[in-house]
Each structure stands twice: as structure tokens, then as C-alpha cells.
Coordinates of C-alpha atoms in Angstrom, one line a residue:
Chain J
M1 CA -22.1 20.6 15.5
C2 CA -19.2 19.3 17.4
V3 CA -15.7 20.3 16.5
C4 CA -13.5 17.3 16.6
V5 CA -9.9 17.8 17.3
C6 CA -7.8 15.3 15.7
V7 CA -5.0 13.9 17.7
C8 CA -2.6 13.8 14.9
V9 CA 0.3 16.1 15.2
C10 CA 2.7 16.8 12.5
V11 CA 5.9 18.6 13.3
C12 CA 7.7 20.2 10.5
V13 CA 11.1 21.6 11.1
C14 CA 12.4 24.1 8.6
V15 CA 15.9 25.2 8.4
C16 CA 16.3 27.8 5.8
V17 CA 19.4 27.7 3.6
C18 CA 20.7 30.5 1.5
V19 CA 19.8 30.0 -2.1
R20 CA 21.7 32.1 -4.6
Q21 CA 19.9 32.2 -7.9
S22 CA 20.8 34.3 -10.8
G23 CA 22.0 37.2 -8.7
V24 CA 19.1 37.3 -6.3
I25 CA 19.8 36.0 -2.9
Y26 CA 17.0 34.3 -1.1
V27 CA 17.9 34.2 2.5
C28 CA 16.6 30.8 3.2
V29 CA 18.7 28.1 4.8
C30 CA 16.1 25.6 5.1
V31 CA 16.2 22.3 6.8
C32 CA 12.6 21.8 7.3
V33 CA 11.4 18.8 9.3
C34 CA 7.8 17.9 9.2
V35 CA 6.8 15.5 11.9
C36 CA 3.5 13.8 11.4
V37 CA 1.4 11.3 13.1
C38 CA -1.1 11.1 10.2
V39 CA 0.0 11.4 6.7
S40 CA -2.0 14.0 4.9
G41 CA -0.7 17.3 6.0
K42 CA 3.0 16.6 5.8
T43 CA 3.1 14.8 2.5
E44 CA 0.8 17.4 0.9
L45 CA 3.1 20.2 2.1
L46 CA 6.1 18.5 0.5
Y47 CA 4.2 18.1 -2.8
H48 CA 3.3 21.8 -2.6
L49 CA 7.0 22.7 -2.2
L50 CA 8.0 20.4 -5.0
C51 CA 5.4 21.8 -7.4
R52 CA 6.4 25.4 -6.5
C53 CA 10.0 24.6 -7.4
V54 CA 9.6 22.6 -10.6
L55 CA 6.8 24.5 -12.3
P56 CA 7.8 27.0 -15.0
V57 CA 8.1 30.6 -14.0
A58 CA 5.1 31.5 -16.1
T59 CA 2.8 29.4 -13.9
G60 CA 4.2 30.6 -10.6
G61 CA 7.1 28.2 -10.1
L62 CA 10.8 28.7 -9.7
E63 CA 12.1 26.3 -12.3
V64 CA 14.8 24.8 -10.1
D65 CA 15.9 21.2 -9.8
V66 CA 14.8 19.2 -6.8
V67 CA 16.2 16.0 -5.3
F68 CA 13.7 13.9 -3.4
V69 CA 15.3 11.3 -1.1
D70 CA 12.6 8.8 -0.4
T71 CA 13.4 6.5 2.5
D72 CA 10.0 4.8 2.9
Y73 CA 8.5 4.7 -0.5
S74 CA 6.0 7.4 0.4
L75 CA 6.2 9.4 -2.8
D76 CA 3.0 9.0 -4.7
M77 CA 3.9 10.0 -8.3
L78 CA 0.3 9.8 -9.4
R79 CA -0.8 12.3 -6.8
L80 CA 2.1 14.6 -7.6
V81 CA 1.3 14.5 -11.3
N82 CA -2.3 15.3 -10.4
I83 CA -1.3 18.4 -8.5
L84 CA 1.1 19.5 -11.2
E85 CA -1.5 19.1 -13.9
S86 CA -4.1 21.0 -12.1
R87 CA -1.7 23.8 -11.4
L88 CA -0.6 23.9 -15.0
N89 CA -4.2 23.9 -16.1
T90 CA -5.3 26.8 -13.9
A91 CA -2.4 28.9 -15.0
R92 CA -2.9 28.3 -18.7
S93 CA -5.5 30.7 -20.2
T94 CA -6.2 28.8 -23.4
S95 CA -6.2 25.0 -23.5
S96 CA -3.1 24.3 -25.6
P97 CA -2.2 20.7 -26.5
S98 CA 1.4 21.1 -25.4
D99 CA 0.3 19.7 -22.1
E100 CA 2.5 16.6 -22.1
A101 CA 5.7 18.5 -23.0
E102 CA 5.3 20.9 -20.1
L103 CA 4.5 18.2 -17.7
R104 CA 7.6 16.2 -18.8
S105 CA 9.8 19.2 -18.5
C106 CA 8.6 19.8 -15.0
L107 CA 9.1 16.2 -14.0
S108 CA 12.6 16.1 -15.6
R109 CA 13.6 18.7 -13.0
L110 CA 12.8 16.2 -10.3
L111 CA 15.3 13.5 -9.2
V112 CA 14.1 10.7 -7.0
V113 CA 16.4 8.5 -4.9
H114 CA 15.2 5.5 -2.9
C115 CA 17.2 4.6 0.2
S116 CA 16.7 1.4 2.2
S117 CA 19.0 1.9 5.1
S118 CA 20.9 4.7 6.9
S119 CA 24.2 3.5 5.5
Q120 CA 22.8 3.7 2.0
L121 CA 21.4 7.2 2.9
L122 CA 24.9 8.2 3.8
L123 CA 26.5 6.8 0.7
T124 CA 23.7 8.4 -1.4
L125 CA 24.4 11.8 0.1
H126 CA 28.0 11.5 -0.8
F127 CA 27.1 10.5 -4.3
L128 CA 24.7 13.5 -4.5
E129 CA 27.6 15.8 -3.8
T130 CA 28.9 15.1 -7.3
S131 CA 25.4 15.8 -8.7
L132 CA 25.2 19.0 -6.8
S133 CA 28.4 20.3 -8.2
S134 CA 27.5 19.3 -11.8
R135 CA 23.9 20.7 -11.7
P136 CA 24.0 24.3 -10.6
G137 CA 20.2 24.5 -10.9
L138 CA 19.7 22.1 -8.0
A139 CA 18.4 24.1 -5.1
L140 CA 16.1 21.9 -3.0
L141 CA 16.7 18.6 -1.2
L142 CA 13.7 16.9 0.2
I143 CA 14.1 14.0 2.6
D144 CA 11.1 12.0 3.4
S145 CA 11.6 10.8 6.0
I146 CA 14.8 11.2 8.0
S147 CA 13.3 9.2 10.9
A148 CA 12.6 6.1 8.8
F149 CA 15.7 4.3 10.1
Y150 CA 15.3 5.4 13.7
W151 CA 14.2 2.0 15.0
P152 CA 16.5 -0.2 12.9
D153 CA 19.5 2.0 14.0
R154 CA 18.5 1.8 17.6
C155 CA 18.3 -1.9 17.4
E156 CA 21.6 -2.2 15.6
G157 CA 23.4 0.1 18.0
G158 CA 22.7 -2.1 20.9
A159 CA 23.0 -0.6 24.3
S160 CA 25.2 2.4 23.6
I161 CA 23.3 5.5 22.5
A162 CA 26.4 6.9 20.7
K163 CA 26.4 3.8 18.4
Q164 CA 22.7 4.1 17.9
E165 CA 22.9 7.7 16.7
E166 CA 26.2 7.3 14.8
K167 CA 24.8 6.9 11.3
L168 CA 22.3 9.7 11.6
S169 CA 25.1 11.9 13.0
K170 CA 27.3 11.2 10.1
C171 CA 24.4 12.0 7.7
T172 CA 23.7 15.2 9.5
E173 CA 27.4 16.2 9.4
L174 CA 27.4 15.6 5.7
L175 CA 24.2 17.5 5.3
G176 CA 25.6 20.4 7.2
R177 CA 28.6 20.5 4.9
L178 CA 26.4 20.3 1.8
L179 CA 24.3 23.2 3.2
R180 CA 27.4 25.4 3.7
D181 CA 29.2 24.5 0.5
Y182 CA 26.4 24.3 -2.0
R183 CA 23.8 26.6 -0.6
I184 CA 20.8 24.4 -0.9
T185 CA 17.6 24.2 0.9
V186 CA 16.8 21.0 2.8
F187 CA 13.4 20.0 4.0
A188 CA 13.1 16.8 6.0
T189 CA 10.1 15.1 7.5
C190 CA 10.2 13.3 10.7
H191 CA 7.5 11.0 11.9
A192 CA 6.2 11.3 15.4
I193 CA 6.7 8.2 17.5
R194 CA 4.4 9.1 20.3
R195 CA 0.8 9.8 20.0
S196 CA -0.5 12.9 21.8
Y197 CA -3.7 12.6 23.7
S198 CA -5.6 15.8 23.5
G199 CA -8.0 16.8 26.2
P200 CA -11.8 16.8 25.9
P201 CA -13.0 17.8 22.5
S202 CA -13.9 21.3 23.7
S203 CA -10.2 22.3 23.7
S204 CA -9.5 23.1 20.1
S205 CA -6.2 24.7 20.2
S206 CA -3.4 22.7 18.7
S207 CA -0.8 24.1 20.9
S208 CA -2.0 22.2 23.9
S209 CA -1.5 18.9 22.1
S210 CA 1.8 19.8 20.7
S211 CA 3.7 19.8 23.9
E212 CA 3.9 16.1 24.2
C213 CA 4.3 15.1 20.7
D214 CA 6.8 17.5 19.3
R215 CA 9.6 16.5 21.7
P216 CA 12.5 15.8 19.4
Y217 CA 13.9 12.3 19.6
L218 CA 16.5 12.3 16.9
C219 CA 20.2 12.8 17.7
R220 CA 21.4 16.0 19.1
R221 CA 23.5 17.0 16.1
W222 CA 20.3 16.9 14.0
Q223 CA 18.5 19.2 16.5
R224 CA 21.3 21.7 16.2
L225 CA 21.3 21.6 12.4
V226 CA 17.6 22.4 12.3
T227 CA 16.7 26.1 12.4
H228 CA 12.9 26.1 11.7
R229 CA 10.4 23.7 13.0
L230 CA 7.0 23.4 11.4
L231 CA 4.4 21.7 13.6
C232 CA 1.4 20.5 11.6
S233 CA -1.8 19.5 13.2
R234 CA -5.1 18.5 11.9
Q235 CA -8.4 19.8 12.9
E236 CA -11.8 18.7 11.7
A237 CA -14.3 21.5 11.5
A238 CA -17.9 20.8 10.5
N239 CA -18.9 23.0 7.6
N240 CA -22.5 23.8 7.3
M241 CA -23.9 22.9 3.9
A242 CA -27.2 24.2 2.7
A243 CA -29.9 21.5 2.5
T244 CA -30.1 20.1 -1.0
A245 CA -33.4 20.1 -3.0
G246 CA -34.0 16.5 -2.0
G247 CA -34.0 17.5 1.6
S248 CA -31.1 15.5 2.8
V249 CA -28.5 17.6 4.5
E250 CA -25.0 16.5 3.8
Q251 CA -22.7 17.5 6.5
R252 CA -19.3 18.1 5.0
R253 CA -16.3 17.9 7.1
R254 CA -13.3 19.6 5.7
Q255 CA -10.0 18.7 7.1
V256 CA -8.2 21.8 8.2
F257 CA -4.5 21.5 8.8
T258 CA -2.6 24.0 10.8
V259 CA 1.1 24.7 10.6
N260 CA 2.9 26.3 13.4
C261 CA 6.4 27.4 12.5
T262 CA 9.0 28.0 15.2
S263 CA 12.2 29.3 13.9
S264 CA 15.1 29.6 16.2
S265 CA 18.0 31.6 14.9
S266 CA 21.0 32.4 17.0
S267 CA 21.6 36.1 16.6
S268 CA 24.6 38.1 17.8
S269 CA 23.3 38.2 21.3
S270 CA 23.7 35.1 23.4
T271 CA 20.0 34.3 23.6
T272 CA 18.3 32.6 20.7
K273 CA 15.2 34.3 19.4
K274 CA 12.2 32.2 18.7
A275 CA 9.8 33.5 16.1
Y276 CA 6.4 31.9 16.0
R277 CA 4.1 31.9 13.0
S278 CA 1.1 29.9 12.1
T279 CA -1.1 29.3 9.1
S280 CA -3.8 26.8 8.0
F281 CA -4.5 25.0 4.8
Y282 CA -6.9 22.6 3.2
V283 CA -6.0 19.7 1.0
T284 CA -7.7 19.9 -2.4
D285 CA -7.4 18.1 -5.6
G286 CA -5.1 20.7 -6.8
G287 CA -2.8 20.4 -3.8
V288 CA -2.6 22.5 -0.8
E289 CA -4.7 25.6 -0.5
F290 CA -3.7 28.0 2.2
I291 CA -6.5 29.8 4.1
Chain H
M1 CA 27.0 -1.6 6.6
V2 CA 29.1 -3.2 3.9
V3 CA 32.4 -4.6 5.2
L4 CA 35.5 -4.1 3.0
R5 CA 36.7 -7.3 1.5
G6 CA 39.5 -8.0 -1.0
G7 CA 38.3 -8.3 -4.6
M8 CA 35.2 -6.1 -4.2
C9 CA 36.5 -3.9 -6.9
P10 CA 39.5 -3.7 -9.1
G11 CA 42.5 -2.4 -7.2
L12 CA 41.2 -3.5 -3.7
D13 CA 43.4 -6.4 -2.8
E14 CA 43.9 -8.2 0.5
D15 CA 46.9 -6.1 1.5
L16 CA 45.1 -2.9 1.0
V17 CA 42.2 -4.1 3.0
R18 CA 44.5 -5.1 5.8
G19 CA 46.3 -1.7 5.6
L20 CA 42.9 0.1 5.8
R21 CA 41.8 -2.0 8.7
A22 CA 44.9 -1.0 10.5
V23 CA 43.8 2.6 10.3
D24 CA 40.3 1.8 11.4
I25 CA 38.6 1.8 8.0
K26 CA 36.5 -1.3 8.0
T27 CA 33.4 -0.6 6.0
V28 CA 32.6 1.1 2.7
E29 CA 31.0 3.9 4.6
D30 CA 34.1 4.6 6.6
L31 CA 36.2 4.7 3.4
V32 CA 33.8 7.0 1.6
S33 CA 33.5 9.4 4.5
S34 CA 37.2 9.7 5.2
D35 CA 39.7 12.1 3.7
I36 CA 41.4 10.3 0.8
E37 CA 44.6 12.3 0.8
E38 CA 45.2 11.6 4.5
L39 CA 44.4 7.9 4.0
A40 CA 46.7 7.6 1.0
Q41 CA 49.5 8.9 3.1
K42 CA 48.8 6.6 6.0
C43 CA 48.5 3.5 4.0
S44 CA 51.2 4.5 1.6
V45 CA 49.0 4.0 -1.4
S46 CA 48.8 6.3 -4.4
Y47 CA 46.0 9.0 -4.1
K48 CA 44.8 8.2 -7.6
A49 CA 44.3 4.5 -6.9
L50 CA 42.5 5.1 -3.7
F51 CA 40.3 7.8 -5.3
A52 CA 39.4 5.4 -8.1
I53 CA 38.5 2.7 -5.6
R54 CA 36.4 5.1 -3.6
R55 CA 34.5 6.1 -6.8
V56 CA 33.9 2.5 -7.8
L57 CA 32.7 1.5 -4.4
L58 CA 30.4 4.5 -4.2
A59 CA 28.9 3.7 -7.5
Q60 CA 28.4 0.1 -6.5
H61 CA 26.6 0.7 -3.3
T62 CA 24.7 3.9 -3.7
A63 CA 21.1 4.3 -4.8
F64 CA 20.8 5.9 -8.1
P65 CA 18.7 8.9 -8.7
V66 CA 15.9 8.5 -11.2
S67 CA 14.4 11.4 -13.1
G68 CA 10.8 12.1 -12.2
A69 CA 9.7 11.8 -15.8
D70 CA 11.1 8.3 -16.2
L71 CA 9.6 7.2 -12.9
Y72 CA 6.2 8.5 -14.0
E73 CA 6.4 6.7 -17.3
E74 CA 7.4 3.5 -15.5
L75 CA 4.6 3.9 -13.1
L76 CA 2.0 4.5 -15.8
S77 CA 3.0 1.4 -17.6
S78 CA 3.3 -0.9 -14.6
T79 CA 0.7 0.2 -12.1
A80 CA -2.5 -1.8 -12.1
I81 CA -5.7 -1.4 -10.1
L82 CA -7.1 -4.7 -8.8
S83 CA -10.7 -4.8 -8.0
T84 CA -11.5 -6.4 -4.6
G85 CA -14.6 -8.1 -5.9
N86 CA -16.9 -5.9 -3.8
P87 CA -18.1 -2.8 -5.6
S88 CA -18.7 -0.8 -2.4
L89 CA -15.3 -1.5 -1.1
D90 CA -13.8 -0.6 -4.4
K91 CA -15.5 2.8 -4.2
V92 CA -13.9 3.4 -0.8
L93 CA -10.6 2.3 -2.1
D94 CA -10.8 4.6 -5.1
S95 CA -11.5 1.8 -7.6
G96 CA -9.5 -1.0 -6.0
L97 CA -6.1 -2.1 -4.7
Y98 CA -3.2 -0.3 -6.3
T99 CA -0.1 -2.4 -7.2
G100 CA 3.1 -1.1 -5.7
E101 CA 1.4 0.0 -2.5
I102 CA 0.5 -1.5 0.9
T103 CA -3.2 -1.3 1.8
E104 CA -4.2 -2.0 5.3
L105 CA -7.5 -3.4 6.6
S106 CA -8.1 -3.1 10.3
G107 CA -11.0 -4.2 12.3
G108 CA -12.0 -5.9 15.5
P109 CA -12.7 -9.6 15.8
G110 CA -15.5 -10.7 13.5
S111 CA -15.4 -7.6 11.5
G112 CA -14.8 -9.4 8.3
K113 CA -11.1 -8.7 7.5
S114 CA -10.2 -12.3 6.7
Q115 CA -13.4 -12.7 4.7
V116 CA -12.5 -9.6 2.6
C117 CA -9.0 -11.1 2.1
F118 CA -10.4 -14.4 1.0
G119 CA -12.7 -12.6 -1.4
V120 CA -9.9 -10.6 -2.9
A121 CA -7.8 -13.8 -3.4
V122 CA -10.7 -15.6 -5.0
H123 CA -11.6 -12.6 -7.2
I124 CA -8.0 -12.2 -8.5
A125 CA -7.5 -16.0 -9.0
Y126 CA -10.8 -16.5 -10.7
H127 CA -11.8 -13.4 -12.5
L128 CA -8.5 -11.8 -13.2
K129 CA -6.8 -15.2 -13.7
Q130 CA -3.7 -14.1 -11.9
S131 CA -1.8 -15.7 -9.0
V132 CA -2.0 -14.6 -5.4
I133 CA 0.3 -15.2 -2.5
F134 CA -1.6 -15.6 0.8
I135 CA 0.4 -15.6 4.0
D136 CA -1.7 -16.8 6.8
T137 CA -0.5 -16.1 10.3
T138 CA -3.7 -16.8 12.2
G139 CA -4.6 -20.2 11.0
G140 CA -7.9 -18.9 9.8
L141 CA -7.6 -19.9 6.2
T142 CA -9.2 -23.1 5.0
A143 CA -9.3 -24.4 1.5
R144 CA -12.9 -25.4 2.1
R145 CA -13.9 -21.8 2.5
L146 CA -12.1 -20.7 -0.7
L147 CA -13.8 -23.5 -2.5
Q148 CA -17.1 -22.4 -1.1
M149 CA -16.5 -18.9 -2.5
L150 CA -15.5 -20.3 -5.8
Q151 CA -18.5 -22.5 -6.0
A152 CA -20.6 -19.3 -5.8
E153 CA -18.8 -18.0 -8.9
T154 CA -18.9 -21.1 -11.1
N155 CA -20.1 -24.7 -11.2
N156 CA -17.3 -25.9 -13.4
T157 CA -15.0 -27.9 -11.2
E158 CA -12.1 -27.6 -13.5
E159 CA -12.2 -23.8 -13.4
Q160 CA -12.5 -24.0 -9.6
M161 CA -9.4 -26.2 -9.4
E162 CA -7.5 -23.9 -11.7
A163 CA -8.4 -20.9 -9.6
L164 CA -7.4 -22.7 -6.4
Q165 CA -4.1 -23.6 -7.9
R166 CA -3.4 -19.9 -8.5
I167 CA -3.6 -19.1 -4.8
H168 CA -0.3 -20.0 -3.1
I169 CA -0.6 -20.3 0.7
F170 CA 2.1 -19.9 3.3
R171 CA 1.3 -20.7 6.9
L172 CA 3.6 -19.2 9.5
F173 CA 3.2 -18.0 13.1
D174 CA 6.3 -16.0 14.1
V175 CA 8.1 -13.0 12.7
F176 CA 11.3 -14.7 11.8
S177 CA 9.6 -17.2 9.5
L178 CA 7.6 -14.3 8.1
L179 CA 10.8 -12.5 7.3
D180 CA 12.3 -15.7 5.9
C181 CA 9.3 -16.2 3.7
L182 CA 9.2 -12.6 2.5
Y183 CA 12.9 -12.5 1.7
G184 CA 12.6 -15.8 -0.1
L185 CA 9.7 -14.5 -2.2
R186 CA 11.6 -11.4 -3.0
S187 CA 14.7 -13.3 -4.2
G188 CA 13.0 -15.6 -6.6
R189 CA 10.2 -17.6 -5.3
L190 CA 7.7 -15.0 -6.5
Q191 CA 8.8 -15.6 -10.1
Q192 CA 8.5 -19.3 -9.5
A193 CA 5.0 -18.9 -8.3
S194 CA 4.2 -17.1 -11.4
V195 CA 5.1 -20.0 -13.6
G196 CA 2.1 -21.7 -15.1
G197 CA -0.7 -19.6 -13.6
G198 CA -0.3 -16.0 -14.5
S199 CA 1.9 -13.5 -12.7
V200 CA 1.6 -12.8 -9.0
K201 CA -0.5 -9.7 -8.6
A202 CA -1.2 -9.6 -4.9
V203 CA 0.4 -10.6 -1.7
I204 CA -2.0 -10.9 1.2
L205 CA -0.8 -11.0 4.7
D206 CA -3.4 -12.0 7.3
S207 CA -2.6 -10.7 9.8
V208 CA 0.6 -8.7 10.4
S209 CA -0.4 -7.7 13.9
A210 CA -0.6 -11.3 15.0
V211 CA 3.2 -11.7 14.6
I212 CA 4.3 -8.2 15.5
S213 CA 2.2 -7.1 18.4
P214 CA 3.6 -9.8 20.8
L215 CA 7.0 -8.2 20.2
L216 CA 6.1 -4.6 20.9
G217 CA 6.2 -3.0 24.3
G218 CA 8.6 -3.4 27.0
K219 CA 12.2 -2.1 27.0
Q220 CA 13.5 -4.0 24.0
N221 CA 13.6 -2.2 20.7
D222 CA 13.8 -5.4 18.7
G223 CA 10.1 -5.5 18.1
M224 CA 10.0 -2.0 16.4
S225 CA 13.0 -2.8 14.4
L226 CA 11.5 -6.1 13.1
M227 CA 8.3 -4.3 12.3
I228 CA 10.1 -1.8 10.2
Q229 CA 12.0 -4.6 8.6
V230 CA 8.8 -6.4 7.6
A231 CA 7.4 -3.2 6.3
G232 CA 10.5 -2.5 4.3
V233 CA 10.6 -5.9 2.6
L234 CA 6.9 -5.7 1.8
K235 CA 7.3 -2.3 0.2
T236 CA 10.3 -3.2 -1.9
M237 CA 8.5 -6.4 -3.0
A238 CA 5.4 -4.4 -3.9
K239 CA 7.4 -1.9 -5.8
D240 CA 9.8 -4.1 -7.6
F241 CA 7.4 -6.8 -8.6
N242 CA 4.3 -4.6 -9.1
V243 CA 2.2 -6.5 -6.7
A244 CA -0.5 -5.1 -4.4
A245 CA 0.2 -5.8 -0.7
L246 CA -2.9 -6.2 1.5
V247 CA -2.3 -6.6 5.2
T248 CA -4.7 -6.9 8.1
N249 CA -4.4 -5.3 11.5
H250 CA -6.2 -5.4 14.8
V251 CA -7.8 -2.4 16.5
T252 CA -7.4 -0.7 19.8
R253 CA -9.2 2.1 21.5
S254 CA -7.6 5.5 21.6
G255 CA -7.6 7.8 24.6
S256 CA -10.9 9.3 23.7
G257 CA -12.6 5.9 23.2
E258 CA -12.5 5.8 19.4
L259 CA -11.4 2.7 17.5
Q260 CA -8.1 3.0 15.9
P261 CA -5.8 0.5 14.1
G262 CA -3.3 -1.2 16.2
L263 CA 0.5 -1.5 16.1
G264 CA 0.9 2.1 17.1
V265 CA 2.1 5.3 15.5
S266 CA 5.2 4.0 13.9
W267 CA 3.2 1.5 11.8
S268 CA 0.6 4.2 10.8
H269 CA 3.0 5.7 8.3
I270 CA 3.7 2.5 6.5
P271 CA 0.5 1.6 4.6
R272 CA -0.5 4.0 1.9
T273 CA -4.2 3.4 2.4
R274 CA -6.0 2.3 5.5
I275 CA -9.5 1.1 6.0
L276 CA -11.3 0.4 9.2
L277 CA -14.0 -2.3 9.2
E278 CA -16.7 -2.2 11.7
R279 CA -19.9 -4.2 12.4
V280 CA -23.0 -2.2 11.7
E281 CA -25.9 -2.7 14.1
E282 CA -29.0 -3.2 12.1
A283 CA -32.4 -2.1 13.3
T284 CA -34.0 -5.4 12.5
A285 CA -33.0 -8.0 15.1
V286 CA -31.1 -10.3 12.9
S287 CA -28.9 -12.6 14.9
H288 CA -26.2 -12.7 12.3
S289 CA -25.7 -9.3 10.9
S290 CA -23.7 -9.4 7.7
L291 CA -23.4 -5.7 7.2
R292 CA -20.1 -4.0 7.7
S293 CA -19.0 -0.4 7.4
A294 CA -15.7 0.5 5.8
T295 CA -14.1 3.8 6.7
L296 CA -11.2 5.2 4.9
I297 CA -8.9 6.6 7.5
K298 CA -5.8 7.4 5.4
S299 CA -5.4 7.8 1.7
S300 CA -3.0 9.8 -0.4
R301 CA -5.6 10.2 -3.2
Q302 CA -8.7 11.4 -1.5
G303 CA -7.6 14.9 -1.1
G304 CA -10.4 16.9 -2.7
T305 CA -12.5 19.3 -0.7
T306 CA -15.7 18.0 -2.2
R307 CA -15.0 14.5 -1.0
L308 CA -15.3 13.4 2.5
L309 CA -12.2 12.1 3.9
R310 CA -14.1 9.6 5.9
I311 CA -16.3 7.6 3.7
H312 CA -18.7 5.0 5.0
S313 CA -19.7 2.3 2.7
Q314 CA -22.0 -0.5 3.6
I315 CA -20.6 -3.8 2.5
Q316 CA -22.8 -6.9 2.5
L317 CA -21.0 -10.0 3.6
G318 CA -22.8 -13.1 2.8
D319 CA -23.3 -15.6 5.7
T320 CA -21.9 -18.4 3.7
L321 CA -21.4 -16.9 0.3
W322 CA -19.6 -13.9 -1.0
A323 CA -22.8 -12.5 -2.3
W324 CA -21.6 -9.2 -3.5
L325 CA -24.0 -9.2 -6.3
S326 CA -26.8 -8.5 -3.9
S327 CA -24.8 -6.1 -1.8
S328 CA -26.2 -2.7 -1.1
G329 CA -24.1 -1.1 -3.8
S330 CA -25.1 2.4 -3.0
A331 CA -22.2 3.7 -1.1
S332 CA -24.2 5.6 1.5
V333 CA -21.9 8.4 2.2
C334 CA -22.5 9.2 5.7
V335 CA -20.2 11.3 7.7
A336 CA -18.1 9.6 10.3
E337 CA -19.5 10.3 13.7
A338 CA -16.8 11.7 15.9
A339 CA -16.8 10.8 19.5
S340 CA -19.9 12.6 20.5

């Protein structure tokens, strides 16, 4: 039974934003950036967050509005609806026919915007400012992904790095202002551009592979805005399955994803503290299941 | 980057544009990001007028948010699943190619990617009676082969000709003509191709790595930017016109010796579903093995714990015929062997 370490590394960066909701203050200023070489872990995490926010309180959600800024058409509505339905079904004790209505009300709390360039992203964020002021229930902004325009911007900027990073810097500045003024939570995903090469399969710790891949490459202003970084990595662990009656043993491999969260918060002292937490999850039909 | 021009919106005349340019406001983004009060003072224009112009420009150039419910309704009514013609491959793909998405087929030389593409084109043109756009960048497509495949389906020459007419072929060998072709398709030629033969349901690009990989590497960033541009226009075309985009890619070896699709990490995020095709060495010494294994490497749908993320399915490729009827339809679900 060999344990195969997948070389995919996802880095999520979370910056928590304060959310004030009906008198209760959740201290979370979140700009979460998930960086991923493979897709599964990061997108599933976003769906998990989305579902948590739009589901009704009775089924374990928060009933807040969410804006999903989709820069690379990676939002799979069918998968999202799958997860929502399975969560609604598990929460409901008796099967009631008002399935559709609940699903619709959950989906109506979600706003999806497609952006095709960083200038359009900037204009859209300006436009969203008006939505933010008119919809007080809007608490979460998901950007998937913030690095989609990295290469086009680099090419357009020519030789000067300042010009290359100009558009993203402006977006970041605007995001910072939105964070301060409207107290929202922002999660952003960031694709890895470099593949990490893990050592021989025997080394199964994800931290060894994270050093090369999680080096941030977006502009400095963005790095300063981010307060939490979630590094996701994927591990394949062979699960033993009992032999079936027919005698054929099916070896099931379950993809285990690990998330390491580094949160850097500047406290009153001059040094910035770095807290480090880690958790793992599986991807199931009903979404993400934490171990 | 939209440059401000006179007449873009009511109230924005040439004088105002010149005045704004004098204070370094040249594009719509600059105007939207700047402080309107300050600007009104500098250009000696009324605050109200400038604010109205800003609002109109913002509304013209921003992307509009759509409610999740509306998006889902639209998706339900417009998404179609196209069978590839090969039942085993369909099983790997979760019943076929989805419209509105990019599916990638990667494999080494002789692994059957082009044959699968031909088969998909023939299946859609003949069985589903819809049009297909086939962009050939390798020169491997011949009408004779398509005819051969059609002759396996039917003996009626009229039907064969009709099906062949539904397959529109573009031959190009560099990325700029590819972009030209894709932009042309997006801005109207797709609808033209739909006239008379059923709407276009699939755009097949064989292969994308042949035009992109010569540009990658080295110090220039143009290659990556062009790759992202190609991906962008393919995606918007797939989404806006409800077509399934199928692209093929080459393979490279990873650091640990495993086969992986080419074009690097930045491309790996672009296709929604990725399949790796490999030759299967058969025990019987057949000189021309027609068995291939298709492994699903990336999918947004196969998320269940009870399903294996890596599914092997044996596809039978006919030597000269697309004999999927006799294929080993049992999707033998073996676990992918990791580098052992």
C-alpha cells in the first residue's frame, strides 16, 4: 500500500473582515486566498463557504447575501446546486415538497458577476460599491480567481513592473476601502504558477512541498492586504476495503485534502505573530466533509 | 482599458475629453477611480454633470451581477450533454461532453486523441444532426478518414454527405490565426455556420498545444498571455453560444516520472474536465493494439467518496473503423497505479 503524495498545492489566503450582523460582531476580516495547482480542493472550499452563507438558519446556514466574482468561468452551478440540495435534504427531517422554493430562495441570495479583464474587474468592484450600500445583507465577497489576469497584465505592462501590477494594485486598493467601509468578508483564490516537486513518495508531509509553491507572486499591495493564508494540498491515501463476496478487492483511494492556515496579524508589538492551524477534508457528493 | 472619446455617452463632448486629458484622465477606469469633486473643480465642470457621466460610463462598461437563481434556470434550460459516441468514454466523462465547458484530452503520440475527436465530430454530425466546428492545427484531419467513419455508420451516400457538410473545418498553424478564427467565430461566423445544418454544438480544437507550446518558455511573457487569451475566448464562446469545447493537449513527464498533460500549471486551471489517454499494453502480442485507457484527472463533478477520482476505462479503437459497438463496454474500474 503506497501512500502517494500528490504534488498539487493549493494556497488559500484568508483575511478575516469584521462582519457585523444583527448586533453580533463576528471578528472576521477575511481576505482568503486559496492557491491551487489542482482544482478540487480550492473550488470545493469555496462552494462550502457559499453554502454555509446562503442556506437558511434552520439548516445551519447564515442567510447572508454573497457576491461571487468569477474571472475564469470556474463556477459550476450544477455542482453548487447539488451540494445545496444534499445539505437541505439532510437537514430536513420529513421530505416536504417545498424543495424548489427553498432552493430558489438560497440561490437568490447569490449574485454572480463574470469579469473578463482586470479593468473590467476594477469597474465591477466600483459598481458593486453601490450594491453593497443598498443591500445590507451582503456580507461575503468571493473572488475566483484574483490571479486570472496575472499573465495578460504582465504582458500588457511591458518592461516596467509597476505598470504590470498597476491594475491589480488599484483593485486591491478598492478592495481595502470596501473592507474598511462596508465590513465584508473577502475570500479570493489564487492559482499557483509553479509546480512544486515533492521528494520521494515516502515523505508525506505537505509542509515540505509548500515551501516552493506558496511563494506569493502577486503585487506587494495585495500581500499586505491579506491576513490569512490557507495552503491546501492534496494527499492520496489508500483505504483498505474489505474483500467483496465476489472475491475482487477494490482498492479505494480517497482524496484527502489538507488545509494549513497561516494567519499573520500585526498586534500592538512590532513583531507580527503567525498562528498556524491545519485541518483535512474529503470531497463528497454533499460537498466538503472535514475530518 | 477603454479610452475616453467624445460622444461615448451624453454629456461627454470633445472639449470635456480634452479637459480631462489635460488632468491625466485618459481612460474610463481613471475617470471612475478618481474623486469627482476634485475633478469637477479642476476641469471647471459641474459636479452633477460629471457624476452623471461617471454613472453612465460605469453602467456601460461594467459586468452586471446575475442572481444565482436566474443563472441556474438559464443553465438548466440551455446545458446539453453530448455523447462522444463511445460508451466507455461517456462513462468516464459522466455521460458526455457538457456544453458551456472546456474538456481536455491529453495523450502521447498515437494515443488516439485525434481519433476520439474525429469520432466525436462524426457522432454529433450524423447521430445528433448538429453542426461541428473543427479547428485543425496539426494537419492530421482528412476528409477521407471522416468519410470512412461515416461509412461505418450508414451506407446511404446522401446521409454521409449531409453529415460531412455539417462539419466545418478550419486549418491554421499559428496562434494569431487561431485567435483570428476564434474571434471571428464569436462575432458572427458561428451563427453563419449554423444556417442550414442545425446549430453548432461543439468546437473541437486539435490541438491547442501545437500552437501554444512553441511560445512558452524563455523570458518573454507573451506566450502565457496568448495562452490565457485563447482560453478566454474559448470559454466565452462556450458559455455564450452553448457549445462544448474539446481541446487536445500533449503530455510531458513530471518530476517523479508520471505522465501529465502539457502546457504547464497555468493551463491546468482552464479546462473543467481533463482526460489522459494512454496506450494499454495487451498480453497478446498484437502488433497494432487498439486498446486505450482513459483516466479522468480533473473533474468538478466526480466528488463522491464512493467514486474513484481516477477512473480507468478501456476504450476500443478500431484499426480502421470506429467500432465502438464491439468495444469492451464494461468500464473496468481499476485504480490508477501511482508511481510505484
